[in-house]
Short mmCIF file of C-alpha atoms in Angstrom, two decimals:
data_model
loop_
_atom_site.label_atom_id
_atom_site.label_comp_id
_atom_site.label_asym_id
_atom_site.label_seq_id
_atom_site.Cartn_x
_atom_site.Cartn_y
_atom_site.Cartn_z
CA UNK A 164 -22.76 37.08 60.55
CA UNK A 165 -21.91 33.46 61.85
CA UNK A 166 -20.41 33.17 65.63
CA UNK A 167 -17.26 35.29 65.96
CA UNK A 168 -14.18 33.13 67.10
CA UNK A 169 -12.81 33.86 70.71
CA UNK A 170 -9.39 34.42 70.29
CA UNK A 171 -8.45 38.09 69.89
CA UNK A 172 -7.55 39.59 66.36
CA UNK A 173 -4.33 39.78 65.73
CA UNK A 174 -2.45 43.41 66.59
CA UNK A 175 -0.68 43.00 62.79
CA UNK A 176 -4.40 42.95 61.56
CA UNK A 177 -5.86 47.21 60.60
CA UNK A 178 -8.45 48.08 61.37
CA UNK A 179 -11.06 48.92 58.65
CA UNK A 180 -12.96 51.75 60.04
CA UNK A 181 -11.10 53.00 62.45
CA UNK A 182 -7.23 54.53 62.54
CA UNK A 183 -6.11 52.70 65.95
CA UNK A 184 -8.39 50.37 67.79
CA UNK A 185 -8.13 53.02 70.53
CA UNK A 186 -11.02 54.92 72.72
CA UNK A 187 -9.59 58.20 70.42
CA UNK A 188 -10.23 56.42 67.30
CA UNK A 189 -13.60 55.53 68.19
CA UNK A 190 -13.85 59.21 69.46
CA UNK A 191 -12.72 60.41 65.80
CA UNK A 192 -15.37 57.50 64.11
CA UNK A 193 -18.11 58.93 66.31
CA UNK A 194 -17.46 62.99 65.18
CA UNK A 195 -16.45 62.27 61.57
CA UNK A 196 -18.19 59.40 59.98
CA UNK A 197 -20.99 60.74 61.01
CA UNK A 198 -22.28 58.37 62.96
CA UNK A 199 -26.15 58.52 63.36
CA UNK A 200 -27.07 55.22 65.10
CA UNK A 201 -25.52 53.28 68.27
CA UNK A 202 -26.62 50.74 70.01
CA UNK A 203 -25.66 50.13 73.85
CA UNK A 204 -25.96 46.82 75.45
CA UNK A 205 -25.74 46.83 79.07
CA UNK A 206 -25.39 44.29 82.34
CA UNK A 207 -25.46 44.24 86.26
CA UNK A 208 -22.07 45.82 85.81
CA UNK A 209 -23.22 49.20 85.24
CA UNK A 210 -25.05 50.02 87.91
CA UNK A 211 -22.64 48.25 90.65
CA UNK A 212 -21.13 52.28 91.52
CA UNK A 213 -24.82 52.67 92.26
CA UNK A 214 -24.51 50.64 95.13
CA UNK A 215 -26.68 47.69 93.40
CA UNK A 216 -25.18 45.13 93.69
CA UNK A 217 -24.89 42.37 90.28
CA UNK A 218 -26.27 38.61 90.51
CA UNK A 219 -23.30 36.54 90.16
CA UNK A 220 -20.17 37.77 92.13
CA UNK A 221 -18.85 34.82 94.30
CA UNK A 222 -19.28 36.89 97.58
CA UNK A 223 -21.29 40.48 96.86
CA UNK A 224 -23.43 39.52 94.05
CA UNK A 225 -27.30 39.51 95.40
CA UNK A 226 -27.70 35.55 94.96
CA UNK A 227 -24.55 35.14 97.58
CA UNK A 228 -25.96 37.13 100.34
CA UNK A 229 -29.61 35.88 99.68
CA UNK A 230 -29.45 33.45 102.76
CA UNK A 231 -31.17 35.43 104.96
CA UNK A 232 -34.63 35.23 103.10
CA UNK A 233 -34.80 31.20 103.75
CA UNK A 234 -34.83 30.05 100.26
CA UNK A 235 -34.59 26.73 98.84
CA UNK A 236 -31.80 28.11 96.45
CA UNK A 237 -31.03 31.36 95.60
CA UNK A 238 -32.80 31.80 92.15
CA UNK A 239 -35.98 31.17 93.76
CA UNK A 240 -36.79 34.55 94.45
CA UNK A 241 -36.98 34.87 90.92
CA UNK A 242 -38.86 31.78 89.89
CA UNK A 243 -42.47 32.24 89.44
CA UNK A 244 -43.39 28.95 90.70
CA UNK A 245 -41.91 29.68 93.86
CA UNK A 246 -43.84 32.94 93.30
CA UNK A 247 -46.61 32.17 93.69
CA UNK A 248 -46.55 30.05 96.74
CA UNK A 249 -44.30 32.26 98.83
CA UNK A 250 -43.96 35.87 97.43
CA UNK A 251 -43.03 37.20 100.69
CA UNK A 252 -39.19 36.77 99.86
CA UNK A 253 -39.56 39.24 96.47
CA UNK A 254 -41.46 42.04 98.23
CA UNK A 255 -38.65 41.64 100.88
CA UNK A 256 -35.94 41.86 98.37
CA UNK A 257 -38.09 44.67 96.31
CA UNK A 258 -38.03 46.79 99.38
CA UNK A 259 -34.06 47.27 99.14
CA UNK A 260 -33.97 47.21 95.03
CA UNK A 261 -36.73 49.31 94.10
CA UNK A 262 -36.34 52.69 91.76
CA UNK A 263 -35.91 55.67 94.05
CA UNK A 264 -33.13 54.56 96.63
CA UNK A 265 -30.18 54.61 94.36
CA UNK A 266 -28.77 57.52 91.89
CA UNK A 267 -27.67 56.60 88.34
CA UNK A 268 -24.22 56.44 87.27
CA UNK A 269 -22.07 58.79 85.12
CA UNK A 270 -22.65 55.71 82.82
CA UNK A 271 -26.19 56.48 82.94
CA UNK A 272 -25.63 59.50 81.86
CA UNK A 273 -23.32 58.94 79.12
CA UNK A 274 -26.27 56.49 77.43
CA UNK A 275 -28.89 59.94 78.17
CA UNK A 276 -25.98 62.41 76.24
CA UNK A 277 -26.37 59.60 73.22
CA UNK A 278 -30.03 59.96 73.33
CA UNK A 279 -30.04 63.55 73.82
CA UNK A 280 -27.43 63.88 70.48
CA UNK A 281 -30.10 61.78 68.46
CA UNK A 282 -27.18 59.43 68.15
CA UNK A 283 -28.72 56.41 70.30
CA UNK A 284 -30.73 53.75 68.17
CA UNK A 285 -31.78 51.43 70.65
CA UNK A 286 -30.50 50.37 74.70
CA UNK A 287 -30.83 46.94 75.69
CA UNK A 288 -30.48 46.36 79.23
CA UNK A 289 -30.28 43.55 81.01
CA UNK A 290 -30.98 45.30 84.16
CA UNK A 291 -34.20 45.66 86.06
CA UNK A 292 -33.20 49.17 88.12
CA UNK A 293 -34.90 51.77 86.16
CA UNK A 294 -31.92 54.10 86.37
CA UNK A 295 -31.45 54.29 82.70
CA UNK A 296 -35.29 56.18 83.09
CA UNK A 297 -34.11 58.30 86.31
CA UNK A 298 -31.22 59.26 84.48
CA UNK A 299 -33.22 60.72 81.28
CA UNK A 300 -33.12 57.94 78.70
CA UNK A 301 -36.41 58.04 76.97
CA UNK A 302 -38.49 55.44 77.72
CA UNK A 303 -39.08 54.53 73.71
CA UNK A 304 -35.26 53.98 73.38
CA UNK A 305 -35.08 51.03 76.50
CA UNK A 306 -35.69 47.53 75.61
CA UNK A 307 -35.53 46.26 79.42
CA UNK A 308 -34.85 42.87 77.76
CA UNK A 309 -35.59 41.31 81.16
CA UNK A 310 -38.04 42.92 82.60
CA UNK A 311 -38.30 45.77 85.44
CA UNK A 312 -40.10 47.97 88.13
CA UNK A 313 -41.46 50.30 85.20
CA UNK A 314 -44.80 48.52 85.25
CA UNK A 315 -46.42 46.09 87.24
CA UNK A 316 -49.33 43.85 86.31
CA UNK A 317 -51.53 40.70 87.94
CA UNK A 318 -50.14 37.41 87.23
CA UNK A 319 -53.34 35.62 86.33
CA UNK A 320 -55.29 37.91 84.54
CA UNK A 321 -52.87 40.68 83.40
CA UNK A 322 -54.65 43.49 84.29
CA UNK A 323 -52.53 46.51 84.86
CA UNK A 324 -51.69 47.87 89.08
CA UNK A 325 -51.02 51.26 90.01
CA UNK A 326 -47.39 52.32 90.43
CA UNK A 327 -48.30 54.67 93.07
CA UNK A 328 -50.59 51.47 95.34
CA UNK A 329 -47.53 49.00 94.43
CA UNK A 330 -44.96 51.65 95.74
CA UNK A 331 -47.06 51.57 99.02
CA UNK A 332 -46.84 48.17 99.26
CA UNK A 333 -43.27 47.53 98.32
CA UNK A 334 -42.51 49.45 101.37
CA UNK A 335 -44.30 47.79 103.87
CA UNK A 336 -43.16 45.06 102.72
CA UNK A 337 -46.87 43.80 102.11
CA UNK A 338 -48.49 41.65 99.17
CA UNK A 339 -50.14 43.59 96.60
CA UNK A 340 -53.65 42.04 95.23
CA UNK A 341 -55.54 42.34 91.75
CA UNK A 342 -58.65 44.45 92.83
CA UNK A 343 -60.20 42.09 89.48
CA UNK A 344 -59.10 39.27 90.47
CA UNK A 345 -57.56 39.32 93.67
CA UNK A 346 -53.91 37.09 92.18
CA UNK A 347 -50.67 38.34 92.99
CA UNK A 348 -49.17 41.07 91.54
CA UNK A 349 -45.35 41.53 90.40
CA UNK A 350 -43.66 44.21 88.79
CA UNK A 351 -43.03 42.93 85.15
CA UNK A 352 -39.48 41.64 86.03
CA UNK A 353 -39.12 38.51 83.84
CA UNK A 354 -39.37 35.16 86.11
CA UNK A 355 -37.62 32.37 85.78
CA UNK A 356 -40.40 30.66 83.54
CA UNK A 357 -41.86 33.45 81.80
CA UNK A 358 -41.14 34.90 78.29
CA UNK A 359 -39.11 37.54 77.81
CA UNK A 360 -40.84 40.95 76.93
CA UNK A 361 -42.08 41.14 73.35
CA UNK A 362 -40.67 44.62 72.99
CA UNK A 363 -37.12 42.24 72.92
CA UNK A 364 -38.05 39.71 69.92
CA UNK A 365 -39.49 43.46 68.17
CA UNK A 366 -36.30 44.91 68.16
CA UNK A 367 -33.27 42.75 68.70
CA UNK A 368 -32.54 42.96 65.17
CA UNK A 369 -31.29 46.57 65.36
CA UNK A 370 -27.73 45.77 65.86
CA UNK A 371 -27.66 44.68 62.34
CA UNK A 372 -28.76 48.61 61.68
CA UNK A 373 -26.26 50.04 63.82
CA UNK A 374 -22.94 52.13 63.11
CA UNK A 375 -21.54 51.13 66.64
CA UNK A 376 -22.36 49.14 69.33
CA UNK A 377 -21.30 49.57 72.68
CA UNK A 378 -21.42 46.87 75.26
CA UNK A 379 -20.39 47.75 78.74
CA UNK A 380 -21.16 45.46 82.42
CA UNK A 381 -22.52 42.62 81.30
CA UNK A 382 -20.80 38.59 81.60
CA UNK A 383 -22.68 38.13 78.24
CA UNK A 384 -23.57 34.38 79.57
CA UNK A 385 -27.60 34.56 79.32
CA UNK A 386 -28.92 34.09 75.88
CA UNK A 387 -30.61 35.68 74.35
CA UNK A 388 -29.66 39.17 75.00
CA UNK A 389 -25.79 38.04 74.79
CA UNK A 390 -26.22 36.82 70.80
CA UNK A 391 -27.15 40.81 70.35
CA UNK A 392 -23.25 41.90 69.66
CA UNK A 393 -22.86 39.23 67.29
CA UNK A 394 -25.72 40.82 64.94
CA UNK A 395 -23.57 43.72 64.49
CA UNK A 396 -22.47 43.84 60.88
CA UNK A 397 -18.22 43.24 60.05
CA UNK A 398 -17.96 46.91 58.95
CA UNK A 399 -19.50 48.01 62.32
CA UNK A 400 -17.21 49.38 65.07
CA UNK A 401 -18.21 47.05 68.42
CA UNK A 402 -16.96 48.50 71.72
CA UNK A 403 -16.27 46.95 75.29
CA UNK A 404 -15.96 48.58 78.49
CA UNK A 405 -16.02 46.18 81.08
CA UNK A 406 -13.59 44.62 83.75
CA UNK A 407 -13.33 41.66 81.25
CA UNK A 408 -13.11 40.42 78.08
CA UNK A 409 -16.23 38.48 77.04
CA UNK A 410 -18.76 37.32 73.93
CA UNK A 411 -16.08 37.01 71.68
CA UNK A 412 -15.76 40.78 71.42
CA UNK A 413 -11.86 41.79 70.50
CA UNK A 414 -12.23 39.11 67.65
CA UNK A 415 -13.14 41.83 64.86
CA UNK A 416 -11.22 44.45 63.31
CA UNK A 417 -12.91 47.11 64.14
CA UNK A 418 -13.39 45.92 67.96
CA UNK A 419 -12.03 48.01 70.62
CA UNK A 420 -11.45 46.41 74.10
CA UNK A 421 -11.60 48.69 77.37
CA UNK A 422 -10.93 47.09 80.18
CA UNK A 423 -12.41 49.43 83.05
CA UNK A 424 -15.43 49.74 84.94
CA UNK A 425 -18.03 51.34 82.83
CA UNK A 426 -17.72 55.24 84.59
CA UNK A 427 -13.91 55.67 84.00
CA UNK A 428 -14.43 53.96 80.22
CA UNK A 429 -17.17 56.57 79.37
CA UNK A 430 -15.26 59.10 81.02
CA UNK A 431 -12.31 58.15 78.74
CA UNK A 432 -14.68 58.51 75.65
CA UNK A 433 -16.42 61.49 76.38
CA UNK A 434 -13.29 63.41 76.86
CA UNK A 435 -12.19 61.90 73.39
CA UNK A 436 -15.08 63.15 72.07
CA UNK A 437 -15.14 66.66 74.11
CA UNK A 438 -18.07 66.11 75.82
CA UNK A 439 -16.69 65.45 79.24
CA UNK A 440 -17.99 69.15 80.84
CA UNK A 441 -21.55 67.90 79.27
CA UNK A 442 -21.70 64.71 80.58
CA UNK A 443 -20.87 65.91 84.30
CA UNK A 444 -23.23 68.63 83.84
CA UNK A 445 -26.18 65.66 82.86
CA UNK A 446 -24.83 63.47 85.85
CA UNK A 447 -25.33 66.88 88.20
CA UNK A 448 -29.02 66.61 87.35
CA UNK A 449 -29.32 63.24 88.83
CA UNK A 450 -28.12 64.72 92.47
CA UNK A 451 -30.73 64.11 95.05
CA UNK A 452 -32.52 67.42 95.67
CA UNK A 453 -31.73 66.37 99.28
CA UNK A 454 -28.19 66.89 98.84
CA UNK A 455 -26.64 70.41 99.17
CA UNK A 456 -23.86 70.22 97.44
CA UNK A 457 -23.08 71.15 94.17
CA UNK A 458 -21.17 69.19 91.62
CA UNK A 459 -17.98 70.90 90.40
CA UNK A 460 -16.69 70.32 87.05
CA UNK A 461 -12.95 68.72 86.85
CA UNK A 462 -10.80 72.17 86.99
CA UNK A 463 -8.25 72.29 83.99
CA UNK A 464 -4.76 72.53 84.25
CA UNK A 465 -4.72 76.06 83.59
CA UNK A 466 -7.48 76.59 86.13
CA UNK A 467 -5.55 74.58 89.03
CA UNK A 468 -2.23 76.69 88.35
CA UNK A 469 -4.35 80.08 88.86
CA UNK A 470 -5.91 79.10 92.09
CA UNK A 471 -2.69 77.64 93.49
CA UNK A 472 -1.24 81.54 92.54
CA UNK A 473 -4.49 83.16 94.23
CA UNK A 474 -3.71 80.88 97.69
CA UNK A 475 -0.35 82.17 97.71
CA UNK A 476 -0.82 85.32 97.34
CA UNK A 477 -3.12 85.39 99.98
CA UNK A 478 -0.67 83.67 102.01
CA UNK A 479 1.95 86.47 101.28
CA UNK A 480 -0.29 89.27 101.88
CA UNK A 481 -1.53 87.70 105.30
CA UNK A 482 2.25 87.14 106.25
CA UNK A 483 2.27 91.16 105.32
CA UNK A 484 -0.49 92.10 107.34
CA UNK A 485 0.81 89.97 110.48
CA UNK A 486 4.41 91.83 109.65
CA UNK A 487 2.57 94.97 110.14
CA UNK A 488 0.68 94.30 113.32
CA UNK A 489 4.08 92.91 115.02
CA UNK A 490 5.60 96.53 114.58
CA UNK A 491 2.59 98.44 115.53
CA UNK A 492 2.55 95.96 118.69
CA UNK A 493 6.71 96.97 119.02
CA UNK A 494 6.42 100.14 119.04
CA UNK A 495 3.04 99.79 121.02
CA UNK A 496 4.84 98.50 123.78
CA UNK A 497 8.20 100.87 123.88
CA UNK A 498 5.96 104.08 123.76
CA UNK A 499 4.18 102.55 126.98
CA UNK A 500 7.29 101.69 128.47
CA UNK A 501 8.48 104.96 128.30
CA UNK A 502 5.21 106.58 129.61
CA UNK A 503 5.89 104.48 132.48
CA UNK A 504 9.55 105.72 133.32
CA UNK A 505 8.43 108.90 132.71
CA UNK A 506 5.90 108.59 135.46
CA UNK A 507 8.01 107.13 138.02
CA UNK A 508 10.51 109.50 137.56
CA UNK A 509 7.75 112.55 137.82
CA UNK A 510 6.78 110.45 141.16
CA UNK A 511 9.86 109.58 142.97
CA UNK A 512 8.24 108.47 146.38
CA UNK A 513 5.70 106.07 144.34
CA UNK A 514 6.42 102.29 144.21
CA UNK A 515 3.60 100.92 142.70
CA UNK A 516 3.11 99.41 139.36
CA UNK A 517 1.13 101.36 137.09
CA UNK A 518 -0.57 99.41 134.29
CA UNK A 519 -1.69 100.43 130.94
CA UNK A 520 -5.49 101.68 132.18
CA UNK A 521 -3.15 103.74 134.97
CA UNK A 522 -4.36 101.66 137.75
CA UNK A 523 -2.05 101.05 140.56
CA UNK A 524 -1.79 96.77 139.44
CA UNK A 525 -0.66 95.79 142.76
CA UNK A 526 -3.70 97.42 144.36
CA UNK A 527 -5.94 96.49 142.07
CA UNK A 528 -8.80 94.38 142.86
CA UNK A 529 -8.86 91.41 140.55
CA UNK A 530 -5.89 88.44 139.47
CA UNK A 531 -2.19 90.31 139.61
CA UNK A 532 -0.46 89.97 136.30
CA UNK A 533 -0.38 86.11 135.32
CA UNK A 534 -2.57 85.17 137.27
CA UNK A 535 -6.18 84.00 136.93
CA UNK A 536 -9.39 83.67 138.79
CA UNK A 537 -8.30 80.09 140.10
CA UNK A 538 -4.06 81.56 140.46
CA UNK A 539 -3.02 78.82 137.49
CA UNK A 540 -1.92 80.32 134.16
CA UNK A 541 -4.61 79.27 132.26
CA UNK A 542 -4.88 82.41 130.45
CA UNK A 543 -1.13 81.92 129.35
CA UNK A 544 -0.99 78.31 128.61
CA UNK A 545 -4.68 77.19 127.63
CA UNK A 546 -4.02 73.26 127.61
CA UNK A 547 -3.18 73.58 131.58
CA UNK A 548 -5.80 75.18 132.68
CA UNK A 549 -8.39 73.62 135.11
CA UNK A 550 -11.85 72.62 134.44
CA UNK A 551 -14.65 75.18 134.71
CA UNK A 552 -16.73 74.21 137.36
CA UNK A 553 -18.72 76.99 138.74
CA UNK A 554 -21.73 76.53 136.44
CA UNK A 555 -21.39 72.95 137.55
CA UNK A 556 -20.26 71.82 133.47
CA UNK A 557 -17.15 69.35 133.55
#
């Protein structure tokens, strides 16, 4: 289990485990091995279609647009010596980060069909969002290997805060006190100077138990969450979804590289595996009850050729119905035309126009055919006629 070399494996090398190092191979490891326990390592990178945005990215990552908050450099808002002589510029960053403002991610979901399958071991996350938890991962199965807004506690003497209180104070922008002790209090985000969570050093060693790993958003540059895929053992399958290749991961036989962001690579997988109408169904549930609409699963090909038929039929049948009309309107017309010859022929001496009520129209009070209220032909052509002013509206 020594450091994997960087170069990728040669294509004239098999696999072991798998029949193509291809999302369907992994698909048919997955179904027929069985496979019972997976691992998922995660970064900033999965939660960027969440509208979060990562750390690192030159110009949207959160250190690059940190200017605003006055800071000496950007990792200060996470630097617990800064901390706790100016906490002012967390709570203001908290305010636009914290759990509640931003839905999880079909990858999200994919991690919560794992759990729900009994098939996920253990997550690591790098991440400090909580949307692994909003989306339905048990809270038993996260090692938030850095930290986040799950709990909160008082720097100095520990002592557990209310999420509810914090919540309060995280959105008016205020600093929360220790009723004990009155120190600051953080959420348990790791600091720049503090240890990582002990839940981490309990478990990191469950890649080595794992039938595949999965790695998807995540640089793999801070140790030592990025020494996890590296634990997995040779005759473990180790897949990437990410934009790029990183940790030495391609290196192995039995490593399969995706190079997408991490919602189209699950998406890839779960249709390999035929859970695609599942997972869509799971990331339906994670809709804001605010929002109306309702999630449609993807239609199949089938499906789409059926409702194209439907709209043209109605399309013919409407074309019918307007063919109809049109010759009712025809003959409509001719019967009154001959009504009125009739008439004038019966009344000789009479030079009036009789109209289809049997008024005489010329005599008629009111606008003579063609003509409106204001004598334009705005009841023929409506783009010409004049504004209504009468009621004093333009």
């Amino acid at each position: 289990m020594g450091q994997d070399e960087s170069r990728p494996i040669s294509p004239s090398i098999p696999p072991r485990q798998l029949k193509s190092r291809s999302i369907e191979s992994v698909a048919h490891y997955i179904l027929n091995k069985p496979v019972s326990k997976i691992v998922v390592l995660t970064g900033a990178g999965l939660s960027t279609s969440a509208g979060i945005p990562d750390f690192r990215s030159p110009v949207s990552g959160l250190y690059a647009n940190l200017a605003r908050l006055n800071l000496p450099y950007a990792e200060a808002v996470f630097d617990i010596s800064y901390f706790r002589q100016n906490p002012e510029p967390f709570y203001t960053l908290a305010a636009e980060l914290y759990p509640g403002k931003f839905r999880p991610t079909l990858a999200h979901s994919f991690i919560r069909l794992l759990a729900d399958k009994g098939l996920l071991l253990k997550l690591f996350t790098q991440n400090i969002d909580c949307l692994e938890r909003e989306a339905g991962v048990p809270g038993d199965l996260i090692v938030e290997a850095h930290g986040s807004f799950a709990e909160q506690s008082c720097i100095e003497c520990k002592l557990p805060y209310d999420k509810d209180e914090i919540r309060k104070h995280v959105a008016a922008k205020t600093i929360p006190r220790c009723p004990s002790c009155d120190g600051l209090v953080k959420p348990e985000i790791v600091f720049f100077g503090e240890q990582l969570p002990a839940a981490f050093f309990a478990n990191r060693m469950l890649p080595v138990e794992a039938d595949l790993v999965i790695v998807m958003g995540t640089s793999l540059t801070v140790q030592p969450f990025a020494g996890l895929p590296q634990l997995a053992r040779e005759d473990a399958v180790r897949v990437l979804i990410n934009k790029e290749v990183v940790g030495g991961l391609g290196s192995r036989a039995d490593d399969v590289v995706v190079l997408e962001d991490c919602d189209e690579g699950v998406r890839q997988l779960a249709k390999a595996l035929g859970w695609l109408d599942e997972l869509d169904v799971l990331w339906a549930e994670t809709r804001p009850a605010t929002e109306q609409r309702v999630e449609q699963p993807e239609l199949t090909k089938d499906e789409k050729l059926e409702q194209e038929i439907d709209k043209l039929t109605k399309e013919v049948d409407e074309t019918l119905n307007l063919s109809k009309w049109h010759d009712e309107r025809v003959r409509g017309d001719v019967l009154l035309a001959v009504k009125q010859d009739t008439a004038r022929r019966t009344a000789p001496m009479e030079v009036a126009t009789v109209n289809e009520t049997g008024i005489d129209a010329a005599s008629a009070p009111g606008p003579k055919p063609h003509e409106d209220t204001e004598g334009s032909l705005g009841h023929v052509f409506p783009a010409s006629k004049p504004p209504n002013t009468a009621d004093g509206k333009p």
